[in-house]
Coordinates of C-alpha atoms in Angstrom, one line a residue:
M1 CA 0.0 0.1 0.0
S2 CA 1.6 3.1 -1.1
A3 CA 1.4 6.4 0.9
T4 CA -0.5 8.2 -2.0
A5 CA -3.2 5.5 -1.9
S6 CA -3.4 5.5 1.8
G7 CA -3.7 9.5 1.7
R8 CA -6.5 8.8 -1.0
R9 CA -8.4 6.5 1.4
V10 CA -8.1 8.9 4.3
A11 CA -9.2 11.8 2.1
S12 CA -12.0 9.6 1.0
L13 CA -13.1 9.1 4.5
R14 CA -12.9 12.8 5.2
F15 CA -14.8 13.5 2.2
K16 CA -17.7 10.9 3.3
L17 CA -17.7 12.4 6.9
T18 CA -18.2 15.7 5.5
A19 CA -20.7 14.8 2.9
W20 CA -22.8 12.8 5.5
Y21 CA -22.6 15.9 8.0
A22 CA -23.6 18.2 5.2
G23 CA -26.3 16.0 3.9
L24 CA -27.9 15.7 7.3
L25 CA -27.5 19.3 8.0
A26 CA -29.1 20.1 4.5
L27 CA -32.1 17.8 5.2
V28 CA -32.5 19.6 8.5
L29 CA -32.4 23.2 7.0
I30 CA -34.7 21.9 4.3
A31 CA -37.3 20.6 7.0
L32 CA -36.7 23.9 8.9
T33 CA -37.3 26.1 5.9
V34 CA -40.5 24.4 4.8
S35 CA -41.8 24.5 8.4
V36 CA -41.0 28.2 8.8
L37 CA -42.6 29.0 5.5
R38 CA -45.7 27.0 6.5
L39 CA -45.9 28.7 10.0
A40 CA -45.3 32.0 8.3
E41 CA -48.0 31.5 5.6
G42 CA -50.5 30.3 8.2
R43 CA -49.8 33.3 10.5
L44 CA -50.2 35.6 7.6
L45 CA -53.5 34.0 6.5
T46 CA -54.7 34.1 10.1
D47 CA -53.9 37.8 10.3
M48 CA -55.5 38.4 6.8
D49 CA -58.7 36.7 7.9
A50 CA -58.7 38.6 11.1
R51 CA -58.6 41.9 9.2
L52 CA -61.2 40.8 6.7
F53 CA -63.7 39.5 9.6
N54 CA -63.2 42.6 11.6
T55 CA -63.9 44.8 8.6
A56 CA -66.9 42.8 7.6
D57 CA -68.2 42.9 11.2
D58 CA -67.7 46.7 11.3
I59 CA -69.8 47.0 8.2
A60 CA -72.5 44.6 9.2
G61 CA -72.6 46.7 12.6
A62 CA -73.2 49.8 10.6
I63 CA -76.0 48.1 8.7
G64 CA -77.4 46.9 11.7
E65 CA -77.7 50.3 13.5
A66 CA -79.3 51.7 10.2
L67 CA -81.9 48.9 10.3
A68 CA -82.4 49.5 13.8
T69 CA -82.8 53.3 13.4
S70 CA -85.5 52.8 10.8
Q71 CA -87.6 50.3 12.7
V72 CA -87.7 52.8 15.4
F73 CA -89.2 55.5 13.3
G74 CA -91.3 52.7 11.5
A75 CA -90.4 54.1 8.0
P76 CA -90.1 51.4 5.5
V77 CA -86.7 51.3 3.8
R78 CA -84.9 49.4 1.1
F79 CA -82.0 47.4 1.8
D80 CA -79.6 49.5 -0.2
D81 CA -80.6 52.6 1.9
V82 CA -79.2 51.1 5.0
V83 CA -75.9 50.1 3.7
P84 CA -73.3 52.8 4.5
A85 CA -70.7 54.3 2.3
L86 CA -67.7 52.0 2.1
G87 CA -65.1 54.7 1.5
S88 CA -64.0 54.6 5.3
F89 CA -63.4 50.8 5.2
T90 CA -61.3 50.6 2.1
S91 CA -58.2 52.3 3.7
R92 CA -56.3 49.1 3.6
G93 CA -57.0 48.5 0.0
L94 CA -59.5 46.0 0.5
L95 CA -62.3 44.7 -1.9
I96 CA -65.8 45.1 -0.3
Q97 CA -69.2 44.1 -1.7
V98 CA -72.4 44.1 -0.1
V99 CA -75.0 41.8 -1.6
D100 CA -78.7 41.3 -1.0
A101 CA -80.5 38.1 -0.5
E102 CA -80.5 37.3 -4.3
G103 CA -76.8 37.7 -4.4
E104 CA -76.9 40.9 -6.4
V105 CA -74.2 43.6 -5.6
V106 CA -75.9 46.4 -3.8
R107 CA -72.7 48.3 -3.1
R108 CA -69.1 47.9 -3.7
S109 CA -65.7 49.8 -3.0
E110 CA -64.1 51.2 -6.0
A111 CA -61.5 48.4 -6.3
A112 CA -64.0 45.7 -6.1
P113 CA -65.3 44.0 -9.4
T114 CA -68.8 44.3 -10.3
D115 CA -69.4 40.7 -10.3
P116 CA -70.0 39.0 -7.0
L117 CA -67.0 37.9 -5.3
A118 CA -68.7 34.9 -3.6
A119 CA -71.5 32.8 -5.1
P120 CA -74.8 32.8 -3.1
P121 CA -75.6 29.5 -1.5
S122 CA -78.5 27.4 -2.8
A123 CA -82.1 28.3 -2.0
D124 CA -82.4 25.3 0.5
Q125 CA -79.0 26.2 2.4
P126 CA -78.7 29.3 4.7
R127 CA -75.8 31.5 4.1
R128 CA -72.9 31.0 6.7
A129 CA -69.7 32.8 7.2
E130 CA -66.9 31.2 5.3
R131 CA -63.4 31.8 3.9
Q132 CA -62.2 30.9 0.6
I133 CA -60.0 32.1 -2.2
V134 CA -61.3 33.1 -5.5
E135 CA -60.1 34.4 -8.9
A136 CA -61.2 38.2 -9.6
N137 CA -59.9 40.1 -12.5
G138 CA -57.0 38.0 -12.8
W139 CA -56.1 38.2 -9.0
R140 CA -56.2 35.6 -6.3
V141 CA -58.3 37.0 -3.6
R142 CA -58.8 35.8 -0.1
V143 CA -62.5 36.3 0.6
V144 CA -64.6 36.4 3.9
D145 CA -68.4 35.9 3.2
Y146 CA -70.2 37.4 6.2
P147 CA -73.9 36.9 6.3
L148 CA -76.3 39.6 7.4
L149 CA -79.2 37.9 9.4
L150 CA -82.4 39.6 10.5
T151 CA -84.6 38.1 13.1
T152 CA -88.1 37.8 12.3
P153 CA -91.2 38.3 14.8
T154 CA -91.3 34.6 15.1
G155 CA -87.8 34.5 16.4
E156 CA -86.2 32.7 13.1
P157 CA -83.2 34.5 11.5
R158 CA -83.6 35.5 7.8
S159 CA -80.9 36.2 5.5
I160 CA -81.1 39.8 4.1
G161 CA -77.7 39.7 2.4
A162 CA -74.0 39.5 3.1
V163 CA -70.8 41.5 3.3
V164 CA -68.1 40.0 1.3
V165 CA -64.6 41.6 2.0
G166 CA -61.6 40.4 0.1
E167 CA -57.9 40.9 -0.2
R168 CA -55.4 40.3 -2.9
M169 CA -53.0 37.5 -2.1
D170 CA -50.0 39.0 -4.0
T171 CA -49.1 41.0 -0.9
L172 CA -49.0 38.0 1.1
Q173 CA -47.1 36.0 -1.5
E174 CA -44.6 38.9 -1.6
T175 CA -44.0 38.6 2.0
L176 CA -43.7 34.9 1.8
D177 CA -41.3 35.2 -1.3
S178 CA -39.2 37.7 0.9
V179 CA -39.0 35.3 3.9
R180 CA -38.2 32.4 1.5
Q181 CA -35.3 34.4 0.2
V182 CA -34.0 35.2 3.5
L183 CA -34.3 31.6 4.7
L184 CA -32.8 30.1 1.6
L185 CA -29.8 32.6 1.5
T186 CA -29.2 32.0 5.3
S187 CA -29.5 28.2 4.9
A188 CA -27.1 28.3 1.9
L189 CA -24.6 30.4 3.9
G190 CA -24.9 28.3 6.9
L191 CA -24.5 25.1 5.0
A192 CA -21.5 26.5 3.2
L193 CA -19.9 27.5 6.7
A194 CA -21.0 24.1 8.1
I195 CA -19.3 22.1 5.0
L196 CA -16.0 24.1 5.6
G197 CA -16.1 23.6 9.3
G198 CA -17.1 19.7 8.9
W199 CA -14.1 19.4 6.5
W200 CA -11.7 21.1 9.0
L201 CA -13.0 19.2 11.8
A202 CA -12.9 15.8 10.0
G203 CA -9.3 16.7 8.9
R204 CA -8.3 17.5 12.4
A205 CA -10.0 14.3 13.8
L206 CA -8.4 12.1 11.1
R207 CA -4.9 13.7 11.6
P208 CA -3.8 10.7 13.7
V209 CA -5.2 8.3 11.2
D210 CA -2.9 10.2 8.6
R211 CA 0.0 9.5 10.8
I212 CA -0.8 5.9 11.4
T213 CA -1.4 5.5 7.5
A214 CA 1.9 7.1 6.7
T215 CA 3.9 5.1 9.3
A216 CA 2.1 1.8 8.1
A217 CA 2.9 2.7 4.3
A218 CA 6.6 3.4 5.3
V219 CA 6.8 -0.1 6.9
A220 CA 5.0 -1.7 4.0
V221 CA 7.3 -0.4 1.3
G222 CA 10.6 -0.5 3.1
E223 CA 13.1 -3.4 2.0
G224 CA 14.9 -4.2 5.1
P225 CA 12.1 -3.2 7.5
G226 CA 14.4 -2.8 10.5
A227 CA 14.7 1.0 9.7
S228 CA 11.0 1.5 9.1
L229 CA 10.0 -0.7 12.0
G230 CA 11.9 1.7 14.4
R231 CA 9.3 4.4 13.7
R232 CA 6.8 5.1 16.5
L233 CA 3.6 7.1 16.6
D234 CA 3.2 10.1 19.3
V235 CA 0.5 8.9 21.6
P236 CA -1.7 11.8 22.5
P237 CA -2.5 12.3 26.1
S238 CA -6.3 12.6 25.3
G239 CA -6.9 8.8 26.2
D240 CA -9.6 8.5 23.4
E241 CA -10.1 6.0 20.8
L242 CA -7.4 7.4 18.5
A243 CA -5.0 7.5 21.4
R244 CA -5.5 3.9 22.0
L245 CA -5.2 3.0 18.4
A246 CA -1.8 4.9 18.3
A247 CA -0.7 2.8 21.4
T248 CA -2.0 -0.4 19.9
F249 CA -0.2 0.3 16.7
N250 CA 3.1 1.1 18.5
A251 CA 2.8 -2.1 20.6
M252 CA 2.4 -4.1 17.2
L253 CA 5.5 -2.4 15.7
D254 CA 7.4 -3.4 19.0
R255 CA 6.6 -7.0 18.4
L256 CA 7.2 -6.9 14.7
Q257 CA 10.6 -5.3 15.3
A258 CA 11.4 -7.8 17.9
A259 CA 10.4 -10.6 15.7
F260 CA 12.5 -9.2 12.7
V261 CA 15.6 -8.6 14.7
A262 CA 15.2 -12.3 16.0
Q263 CA 14.8 -13.6 12.5
R264 CA 17.7 -11.3 11.0
R265 CA 20.0 -12.5 13.8
F266 CA 19.0 -16.2 13.2
V267 CA 19.6 -15.9 9.5
A268 CA 23.0 -14.2 10.0
D269 CA 24.2 -16.7 12.6
A270 CA 22.9 -19.8 11.0
S271 CA 24.5 -18.5 7.6
H272 CA 27.8 -17.9 9.3
E273 CA 27.9 -21.0 11.3
L274 CA 26.9 -23.3 8.3
R275 CA 29.7 -21.9 6.2
T276 CA 32.4 -23.9 8.4
P277 CA 30.9 -27.3 8.2
L278 CA 30.0 -26.7 4.3
A279 CA 33.5 -25.7 3.7
A280 CA 34.6 -29.0 5.4
I281 CA 32.2 -30.9 3.3
R282 CA 33.4 -29.2 0.1
G283 CA 37.0 -30.0 1.1
N284 CA 36.3 -33.6 1.8
T285 CA 34.4 -33.9 -1.4
D286 CA 37.3 -32.6 -3.4
V287 CA 39.6 -35.2 -1.7
L288 CA 36.9 -37.9 -2.3
A289 CA 36.7 -36.9 -6.1
R290 CA 40.7 -37.1 -6.3
Q291 CA 40.8 -40.4 -4.6
V292 CA 37.9 -41.8 -6.8
A293 CA 39.8 -40.6 -10.0
S294 CA 42.7 -42.9 -9.0
L295 CA 40.6 -45.9 -9.1
P296 CA 40.7 -48.2 -12.1
D297 CA 38.1 -47.8 -14.7
G298 CA 34.8 -49.5 -14.1
G299 CA 31.3 -49.1 -13.1
L300 CA 32.1 -48.3 -9.5
R301 CA 34.5 -45.5 -10.4
R302 CA 31.9 -44.1 -12.7
D303 CA 29.1 -44.2 -10.0
L304 CA 31.6 -42.7 -7.4
L305 CA 32.6 -39.9 -9.6
E306 CA 29.0 -39.1 -10.5
A307 CA 28.2 -39.0 -6.7
A308 CA 31.2 -36.8 -5.9
A309 CA 30.1 -34.5 -8.7
D310 CA 26.7 -34.1 -7.4
L311 CA 28.0 -33.5 -3.9
Q312 CA 30.3 -30.7 -5.3
R313 CA 27.6 -29.0 -7.2
E314 CA 25.1 -29.0 -4.4
S315 CA 27.7 -27.9 -2.0
R316 CA 28.6 -25.0 -4.2
R317 CA 24.8 -24.3 -4.5
M318 CA 24.5 -24.4 -0.8
G319 CA 27.4 -22.1 -0.5
R320 CA 25.9 -19.5 -2.8
L321 CA 22.7 -19.8 -0.8
L322 CA 24.4 -19.0 2.4
D323 CA 26.3 -16.3 1.0
D324 CA 23.1 -14.7 -0.2
L325 CA 21.3 -15.0 3.0
L326 CA 24.2 -13.5 4.9
L327 CA 24.4 -10.8 2.5
L328 CA 20.6 -10.0 2.9
A329 CA 20.9 -10.3 6.7
R330 CA 23.9 -7.7 6.7
S331 CA 22.0 -5.5 4.3
D332 CA 19.0 -5.4 6.4
A333 CA 21.2 -4.8 9.5
A334 CA 23.0 -2.0 7.8
A335 CA 19.6 -0.4 6.7
A336 CA 18.3 -0.6 10.3
E337 CA 21.5 0.9 11.7
G338 CA 21.8 3.5 8.9
T339 CA 25.6 2.6 8.3
E340 CA 25.1 1.6 4.7
R341 CA 26.2 5.0 3.4
Q342 CA 29.5 5.2 5.3
R343 CA 31.3 3.4 2.3
W344 CA 29.8 5.5 -0.5
A345 CA 31.7 7.3 -3.1
P346 CA 31.1 8.6 -6.7
V347 CA 30.9 5.6 -9.0
R348 CA 30.8 5.5 -12.9
L349 CA 27.6 3.4 -13.5
D350 CA 28.7 2.9 -17.1
E351 CA 32.0 1.5 -16.1
V352 CA 29.8 -1.0 -13.6
A353 CA 27.8 -2.1 -16.7
A354 CA 31.0 -2.7 -18.7
D355 CA 32.7 -4.6 -16.2
A356 CA 29.6 -6.7 -15.6
V357 CA 29.3 -7.5 -19.4
R358 CA 33.1 -8.6 -19.3
V359 CA 32.3 -10.9 -16.4
A360 CA 29.0 -12.2 -17.8
A361 CA 30.9 -13.0 -21.2
G362 CA 32.4 -16.1 -19.7
L363 CA 28.9 -17.3 -18.6
A364 CA 27.2 -16.8 -22.0
D365 CA 26.0 -19.8 -23.8
G366 CA 25.8 -18.4 -27.2
Q367 CA 23.8 -15.4 -26.3
A368 CA 24.7 -12.0 -27.8
L369 CA 25.7 -9.5 -25.1
R370 CA 25.2 -5.9 -26.1
L371 CA 26.4 -2.9 -24.1
E372 CA 25.1 0.5 -24.8
T373 CA 26.4 3.2 -22.3
E374 CA 26.8 7.1 -21.7
P375 CA 29.0 8.4 -19.0
V376 CA 26.8 8.4 -15.8
T377 CA 27.9 8.8 -12.3
V378 CA 26.1 7.6 -9.0
L379 CA 26.9 7.9 -5.2
G380 CA 27.0 4.3 -3.8
D381 CA 29.0 1.2 -2.8
R382 CA 31.0 0.0 -5.9
D383 CA 30.8 -3.6 -4.8
R384 CA 27.2 -3.6 -4.3
L385 CA 26.6 -1.9 -7.5
D386 CA 28.6 -4.4 -9.4
Q387 CA 26.3 -7.0 -7.8
I388 CA 23.2 -5.4 -9.1
A389 CA 24.5 -5.6 -12.5
L390 CA 25.7 -9.1 -12.2
V391 CA 22.6 -10.2 -10.7
L392 CA 20.6 -8.8 -13.6
L393 CA 22.8 -10.2 -16.3
D394 CA 22.9 -13.7 -14.7
N395 CA 19.0 -13.6 -14.6
A396 CA 19.0 -12.5 -18.2
L397 CA 21.4 -15.3 -19.3
R398 CA 19.3 -17.9 -17.6
A399 CA 16.2 -16.9 -19.5
T400 CA 17.6 -16.2 -22.9
P401 CA 18.2 -19.1 -25.3
P402 CA 21.5 -19.2 -27.5
G403 CA 21.5 -16.9 -30.4
S404 CA 19.2 -14.3 -28.7
P405 CA 20.4 -10.8 -27.6
V406 CA 20.9 -9.5 -24.0
T407 CA 21.2 -5.8 -24.0
V408 CA 22.7 -3.8 -21.1
T409 CA 22.2 0.0 -21.2
A410 CA 23.5 2.7 -18.9
R411 CA 22.5 6.3 -19.5
P412 CA 20.9 9.4 -18.0
D413 CA 17.3 9.3 -17.2
G414 CA 16.3 12.8 -16.7
P415 CA 18.1 15.7 -15.0
A416 CA 18.4 13.9 -11.5
S417 CA 18.6 10.2 -12.2
V418 CA 20.4 7.5 -14.3
L419 CA 19.2 4.3 -15.6
L420 CA 20.6 0.8 -15.7
E421 CA 18.7 -1.6 -18.0
V422 CA 19.0 -5.1 -18.9
R423 CA 16.7 -6.4 -21.6
D424 CA 16.7 -10.2 -22.6
G425 CA 15.2 -12.1 -25.3
G426 CA 13.7 -14.9 -23.2
M427 CA 10.2 -16.4 -22.9
G428 CA 9.0 -13.5 -20.7
I429 CA 7.3 -13.7 -17.4
A430 CA 3.4 -13.9 -16.9
S431 CA 1.7 -10.8 -15.6
E432 CA 0.5 -12.7 -12.6
H433 CA 4.1 -13.3 -11.6
L434 CA 5.5 -9.8 -12.3
P435 CA 4.5 -8.3 -8.9
H436 CA 6.5 -11.2 -7.1
V437 CA 9.5 -11.4 -9.0
F438 CA 11.5 -9.4 -6.3
D439 CA 10.2 -11.5 -3.3
R440 CA 12.7 -13.7 -1.7
F441 CA 12.8 -17.2 -2.8
F442 CA 10.3 -16.6 -5.4
R443 CA 11.1 -18.6 -8.6
V444 CA 8.9 -18.1 -11.6
D445 CA 9.4 -21.5 -13.3
D446 CA 11.9 -23.9 -14.1
V447 CA 12.9 -22.2 -17.5
R448 CA 14.1 -19.1 -16.0
S449 CA 16.4 -21.3 -13.8
R450 CA 17.2 -23.8 -16.4
R451 CA 20.9 -23.3 -16.1
G452 CA 20.7 -24.3 -12.5
G453 CA 21.9 -22.9 -9.2
G454 CA 19.2 -20.2 -8.9
S455 CA 17.9 -19.7 -5.3
G456 CA 15.3 -17.1 -5.9
L457 CA 17.3 -14.5 -3.8
G458 CA 19.3 -12.8 -6.6
L459 CA 16.5 -10.2 -7.6
A460 CA 15.6 -9.8 -3.9
I461 CA 19.3 -8.9 -3.1
A462 CA 19.2 -6.5 -6.1
R463 CA 16.0 -4.7 -4.9
A464 CA 17.5 -4.5 -1.4
I465 CA 20.5 -2.8 -2.8
V466 CA 18.7 -0.5 -5.1
R467 CA 16.5 0.7 -2.3
S468 CA 19.3 1.3 0.2
H469 CA 20.9 3.7 -2.5
G470 CA 17.6 5.5 -2.6
G471 CA 16.6 4.2 -6.2
E472 CA 13.9 1.9 -7.6
I473 CA 13.9 -1.3 -9.5
T474 CA 11.1 -2.5 -11.9
A475 CA 10.4 -5.2 -14.3
E476 CA 8.4 -5.2 -17.4
S477 CA 7.7 -8.4 -19.6
V478 CA 5.9 -9.8 -22.5
L479 CA 5.5 -13.3 -22.9
G480 CA 7.1 -14.6 -25.9
V481 CA 9.1 -11.6 -26.3
G482 CA 11.2 -10.9 -23.2
S483 CA 11.8 -9.1 -20.1
V484 CA 13.3 -5.7 -19.1
F485 CA 14.6 -5.0 -15.8
R486 CA 15.2 -1.2 -15.0
V487 CA 17.3 0.3 -12.2
R488 CA 17.0 4.1 -11.5
L489 CA 19.4 5.7 -9.1
P490 CA 20.0 9.3 -8.1
A491 CA 22.6 10.9 -10.2
V492 CA 25.7 12.8 -8.9
L493 CA 24.8 16.3 -10.0
T494 CA 28.3 17.8 -9.1
P495 CA 30.9 17.3 -11.7
T496 CA 33.3 14.5 -10.7
A497 CA 37.1 14.3 -11.7
P498 CA 37.8 12.2 -14.9
L499 CA 38.8 8.6 -14.4
D500 CA 42.5 8.0 -14.8
P501 CA 43.3 7.1 -18.4
A502 CA 45.8 4.4 -17.1
T503 CA 43.1 2.5 -15.4
T504 CA 40.5 2.4 -18.2
S505 CA 40.5 0.5 -21.3
G506 CA 39.9 1.9 -24.7
P507 CA 39.8 5.5 -25.7
D508 CA 38.1 8.5 -23.9
P509 CA 35.8 7.2 -21.2
A510 CA 33.5 10.1 -21.6
R511 CA 32.5 8.8 -25.2
P512 CA 29.3 6.7 -25.5
R513 CA 30.1 3.0 -25.9
H514 CA 28.4 0.4 -28.0
L515 CA 29.8 -3.3 -27.6
L516 CA 28.8 -6.5 -28.9
V517 CA 30.1 -9.5 -27.1
N518 CA 29.9 -13.1 -28.4
G519 CA 29.1 -11.2 -31.7
A520 CA 30.9 -9.2 -34.0
R521 CA 33.1 -7.3 -31.5
P522 CA 34.8 -8.7 -28.6
P523 CA 34.5 -7.3 -25.1
G524 CA 36.6 -4.2 -24.3
T525 CA 36.5 -2.7 -27.9
D526 CA 34.9 0.6 -29.0
A527 CA 32.1 0.8 -31.5

């Protein structure tokens, strides 16, 4: 798991927390806005109805007083004679109509339409006070129908008309629109501030998780984990869940580091201790082979010689395995103690590639070794860099059939790095095996080890050395075409002194070289 991927996961969690928080808050704000608008609309309608009823009641009271006066004097009057002037009741811009028992408009305010605002009830239904919303002259009007009742001598109420008072709804709607705009603007601003605050709080809360993720990523990608296992998290004094997580993570690292140190010590001690008896076995096997060689020819001599050869071959393979294990253990120890840089010096990587090709020429079995280099310098351990090149070349020769090329390239790779590339013409590596080719003791198949002796540690050693030098090693492969191993190392940016011509073979070492070994040109000659 890379640090970038871990950071993306933490950022995704931060985004999810903020999104959930913002979503819930948005739902609350929406519900609050709808509730406030409903309450405001209800309150405005209640106030409007109260105004309409009060106005209608005032007009009805004036009509009642006029009727009472006419009855006192006993003078017969018409209904429209007792209806007062409506000018004093229209100060609020109300629409007022007074209708008779047949529903005809007897008197109206100046702004009121000529047609009745409220339809009269049917003949068999008494007129009752009610509220309704009607359309009048293209307006939505809130109307109160206030019946006028006259008590007959028999004591029964008789409808003599009604006072209809209305008010346009656009004023109420404008008020509601203003309230809605204020609520929406306030909610949007509050939601934006809440999102920013939630993002900041989520980031602050997840900061310990970021540190744990970064430490875990450093442990995961480190070759020679002793160095990365030495990291520890600062445990906050809060005592909360994150503090307990950090403490638990530190305890896990303690156990992992102790197990790693014990394993490294065991491998180093076992490899070192086994070298002595293995040397004795190899010496005695050589003596045995010489003694058997002096026996007279026959089946017994042949069988003993084959057995001695098998012992010598296996003892050599075991010796190489022990050397590799000891080298890995020492490399891990140097990485853990930070001592691997003490022997570093400027090294010409093109010379490393050329020397490796010369050595590998004696191991080639008909493969054409090609060298293409430009002068490049790195800072590192010359012996370890030689080992990287030899491991990659040996691996390429094992995979490449006779007659196919193996190309070694050393050149600049951008302004701050150099590239060492080994390209073979073998069968290639399946895509499912590529992520594991640098694992310890991993062997793709018998074909890539057909020349024998492969322990599965060569590429693991190469990766450990490359990483200790601050570089990276990668592999690409196409089945049936071949594989390419690339090593990228930091370049030495400051000029270095030229190599002593007396110690270099061929002409000017600053010139690019193109060599073909086991082909048209022998090793050590310039193109």
